[in-house]
Amino acid sequence: GAVVSQHPSRVICKSGTSVKIECRSLDFQATTMFWYRQFPKKSLMLMATSNEGSKATYEQGVEKDKFLINHASLTLSTLTVTSAHPEDSSFYICSASHPGPTNEKLFFGSGTQLSVL
Amino acid sequence: LAKTTQPISMDSYEGQEVNITCSHNNIATNDYITWYQQFPSQGPRFIIQGYKTKVTNEVASLFIPADRKSSTLSLPRVSLSDTAVYYCLVGDPNQAGTALIFGKGTTLSVSS
């Protein structure tokens, strides 16, 4: 199946710094990518929908100035957590929408564990 | 988007068949039912998708009754490595750019 690569898999940063997470669709072009956040033993929560060449659409309650999303190409979307604080520590997962006639439409990255000290 | 309800947790032993039922009373005409598996600290992995009746692949079967208000994921002869969280989701896969909304999922624990 299609592959979505997410990098880094784990990052530790100091409070107040910014962290960038990359999500790449390796063998298909993804007009739309999605960013999720997951706390321990909780379900995935949709943060935003990222569309190539346009502004991201954020879910209610998600601060767009804190979680900057850029989808500059059909294979890359980035999530930047700005001025990170300990409460931003979480597991972040991206997914990409496959355009082809496949049974599986959404492919997920392996996630990024962010720990803010 | 249709809301889904699943059992929070299930326990099983190796070699047994496990059936996880999901209810989705408000499923729309164009919605499909998709099941994902997630291991700790990993992204969700696609298991199976269906619209009606029965779908089977190399890892699971999906049973969907005629009214489509529920569905059952069947895992034959589970092993310890099937211990994971299983999510049932409904949505229209032909709507480009439509996100999947995850419910709480079912935590399956398989023991020896």
XYZ file of C-alpha atoms in Angstrom:
229
model
C 0.000 0.000 0.000
C 0.862 3.665 -0.109
C 3.354 5.036 2.377
C 3.196 8.136 4.527
C 6.419 9.071 6.238
C 6.404 11.203 9.368
C 9.511 12.735 10.873
C 10.779 12.918 13.539
C 9.354 9.967 15.409
C 10.278 11.465 18.729
C 11.357 14.927 19.824
C 12.166 16.469 23.170
C 12.346 20.228 23.420
C 12.532 22.973 25.980
C 9.537 25.062 26.856
C 9.262 28.116 24.617
C 10.928 26.610 21.580
C 9.274 25.645 18.308
C 9.150 22.190 16.804
C 8.463 21.227 13.195
C 6.986 17.875 12.226
C 7.048 16.716 8.614
C 4.564 14.465 6.861
C 5.387 13.133 3.405
C 3.415 10.960 1.031
C 6.160 8.883 -0.553
C 4.484 7.297 -3.554
C 1.406 9.364 -4.239
C 0.335 12.951 -4.391
C -1.885 14.086 -1.564
C -3.966 17.170 -2.117
C -5.267 16.843 1.402
C -3.514 15.825 4.576
C -4.820 15.715 8.108
C -3.201 16.289 11.473
C -4.344 14.474 14.597
C -3.325 14.665 18.193
C -3.524 11.809 20.684
C -3.082 11.849 24.447
C -2.169 8.672 26.359
C -4.952 6.087 26.317
C -7.211 8.448 24.398
C -8.484 8.446 20.851
C -7.153 10.483 17.969
C -8.462 14.018 17.831
C -8.555 15.823 14.499
C -6.673 19.106 14.708
C -6.748 20.418 11.166
C -7.169 19.676 7.502
C -4.279 20.714 5.319
C -4.907 21.491 1.662
C -2.076 21.944 -0.804
C -1.644 25.558 -1.779
C -4.212 26.978 0.587
C -4.708 27.722 4.242
C -5.412 24.890 6.603
C -8.811 24.428 8.173
C -8.608 24.085 11.930
C -11.039 22.271 14.182
C -12.796 24.192 16.888
C -10.574 24.820 19.863
C -7.290 24.363 17.999
C -5.158 27.518 17.983
C -4.045 28.210 14.439
C -1.298 30.579 15.583
C 0.156 27.927 17.821
C -0.090 24.999 15.438
C 1.150 26.307 12.111
C 0.414 24.076 9.148
C 2.041 24.428 5.763
C 1.186 22.255 2.762
C 3.447 23.708 0.101
C 3.618 20.687 -2.154
C 1.525 17.669 -3.035
C 3.780 15.398 -1.035
C 4.654 17.421 2.044
C 2.748 18.967 4.907
C 4.389 20.361 8.020
C 3.064 21.066 11.482
C 4.993 23.551 13.588
C 4.230 23.738 17.273
C 5.252 27.272 18.183
C 6.381 28.323 21.646
C 5.782 24.839 22.936
C 4.709 24.278 26.527
C 4.491 21.096 28.582
C 0.749 20.827 27.891
C 1.564 20.494 24.189
C 3.299 17.219 24.933
C 1.373 14.629 22.973
C 1.492 12.124 20.122
C 0.937 13.849 16.775
C -0.169 11.816 13.753
C -0.614 12.865 10.157
C -2.595 11.177 7.437
C -2.788 11.699 3.707
C -5.769 11.269 1.423
C -5.007 8.962 -1.492
C -6.585 10.163 -4.750
C -6.825 6.801 -6.467
C -9.648 4.260 -6.586
C -8.336 2.267 -3.684
C -10.269 0.686 -0.888
C -8.015 2.364 1.628
C -8.285 6.114 1.220
C -6.422 7.463 4.210
C -2.869 6.471 5.013
C -1.356 7.358 8.338
C 2.145 8.271 9.360
C 3.844 6.500 12.247
C 3.381 9.472 14.556
C 5.607 11.891 16.438
C 5.931 11.819 20.200
C 6.530 15.360 21.413
C 7.787 15.914 24.923
C 8.135 19.507 26.119
C 10.240 19.989 29.208
C -20.505 12.609 10.339
C -22.087 9.536 11.833
C -21.149 8.768 15.413
C -19.987 5.302 16.311
C -20.284 3.342 19.540
C -18.049 0.406 20.421
C -17.283 -1.530 23.595
C -14.444 0.116 25.483
C -12.552 -3.111 25.994
C -12.571 -6.827 25.258
C -10.495 -9.741 26.488
C -9.689 -12.917 24.619
C -7.296 -15.850 24.544
C -4.996 -16.918 21.801
C -6.661 -18.979 19.115
C -10.141 -17.680 19.751
C -12.315 -15.763 17.327
C -13.022 -12.194 18.383
C -16.030 -10.224 17.234
C -16.175 -6.493 17.876
C -19.479 -4.817 17.171
C -19.887 -1.165 16.330
C -23.165 0.710 16.154
C -23.640 3.633 13.794
C -27.336 4.452 13.795
C -26.984 7.634 11.756
C -24.918 6.233 8.918
C -25.531 8.068 5.645
C -26.312 6.473 2.308
C -22.857 7.144 0.874
C -20.944 6.185 4.016
C -18.679 3.186 4.175
C -17.550 1.460 7.350
C -13.814 1.258 7.914
C -11.892 -0.413 10.710
C -8.413 0.562 11.827
C -5.973 -1.050 14.240
C -3.571 0.940 16.380
C -0.637 -0.247 18.446
C 0.873 1.995 21.136
C 2.959 4.843 19.756
C 2.096 4.013 16.162
C -0.255 5.430 13.578
C -3.514 3.604 12.804
C -3.365 0.798 10.279
C -6.201 -0.028 7.869
C -7.829 -3.405 8.452
C -10.936 -3.594 6.321
C -13.678 -1.549 4.713
C -17.195 -2.401 3.612
C -20.523 -0.996 2.539
C -22.958 -3.861 3.044
C -23.224 -7.614 3.617
C -19.872 -9.277 4.149
C -16.309 -8.402 3.263
C -13.343 -10.667 3.905
C -9.637 -10.172 3.466
C -6.537 -11.955 4.678
C -6.775 -10.618 8.218
C -10.446 -10.085 9.050
C -14.076 -10.229 8.048
C -16.606 -7.471 8.271
C -20.283 -8.222 8.641
C -22.817 -5.501 7.899
C -26.558 -6.150 8.263
C -29.076 -4.872 5.754
C -29.995 -1.773 7.757
C -26.258 -0.873 8.077
C -26.831 0.549 11.547
C -24.144 -1.682 12.959
C -21.182 -3.709 11.838
C -19.063 -6.489 13.301
C -15.356 -6.924 12.840
C -14.374 -10.565 13.123
C -10.781 -11.559 13.847
C -10.249 -15.308 13.393
C -7.890 -17.111 15.753
C -6.317 -14.113 17.449
C -2.749 -14.116 18.666
C -0.926 -12.055 21.286
C 0.134 -9.640 18.557
C -3.496 -8.723 17.932
C -3.562 -6.875 21.249
C -4.322 -3.329 20.125
C -7.003 -0.668 19.919
C -9.559 -1.153 17.164
C -11.470 1.784 15.734
C -14.674 1.685 13.742
C -15.246 4.710 11.521
C -17.917 5.701 9.034
C -17.577 8.146 6.192
C -17.784 8.659 2.457
C -14.421 7.623 0.975
C -15.335 9.236 -2.321
C -15.523 12.683 -0.750
C -12.029 13.906 -1.423
C -10.534 15.604 1.552
C -12.906 14.198 4.128
C -11.237 13.423 7.416
C -12.051 10.397 9.486
C -13.352 11.156 12.952
C -12.219 8.625 15.497
C -14.409 7.404 18.313
C -13.069 5.909 21.510
C -12.163 2.558 20.028
C -12.087 -0.902 21.561
C -9.006 -2.063 23.428
C -8.543 -5.754 22.729
C -6.326 -7.687 25.112
C -5.256 -11.171 24.041
C -3.776 -13.473 26.642
C -1.994 -16.807 26.361
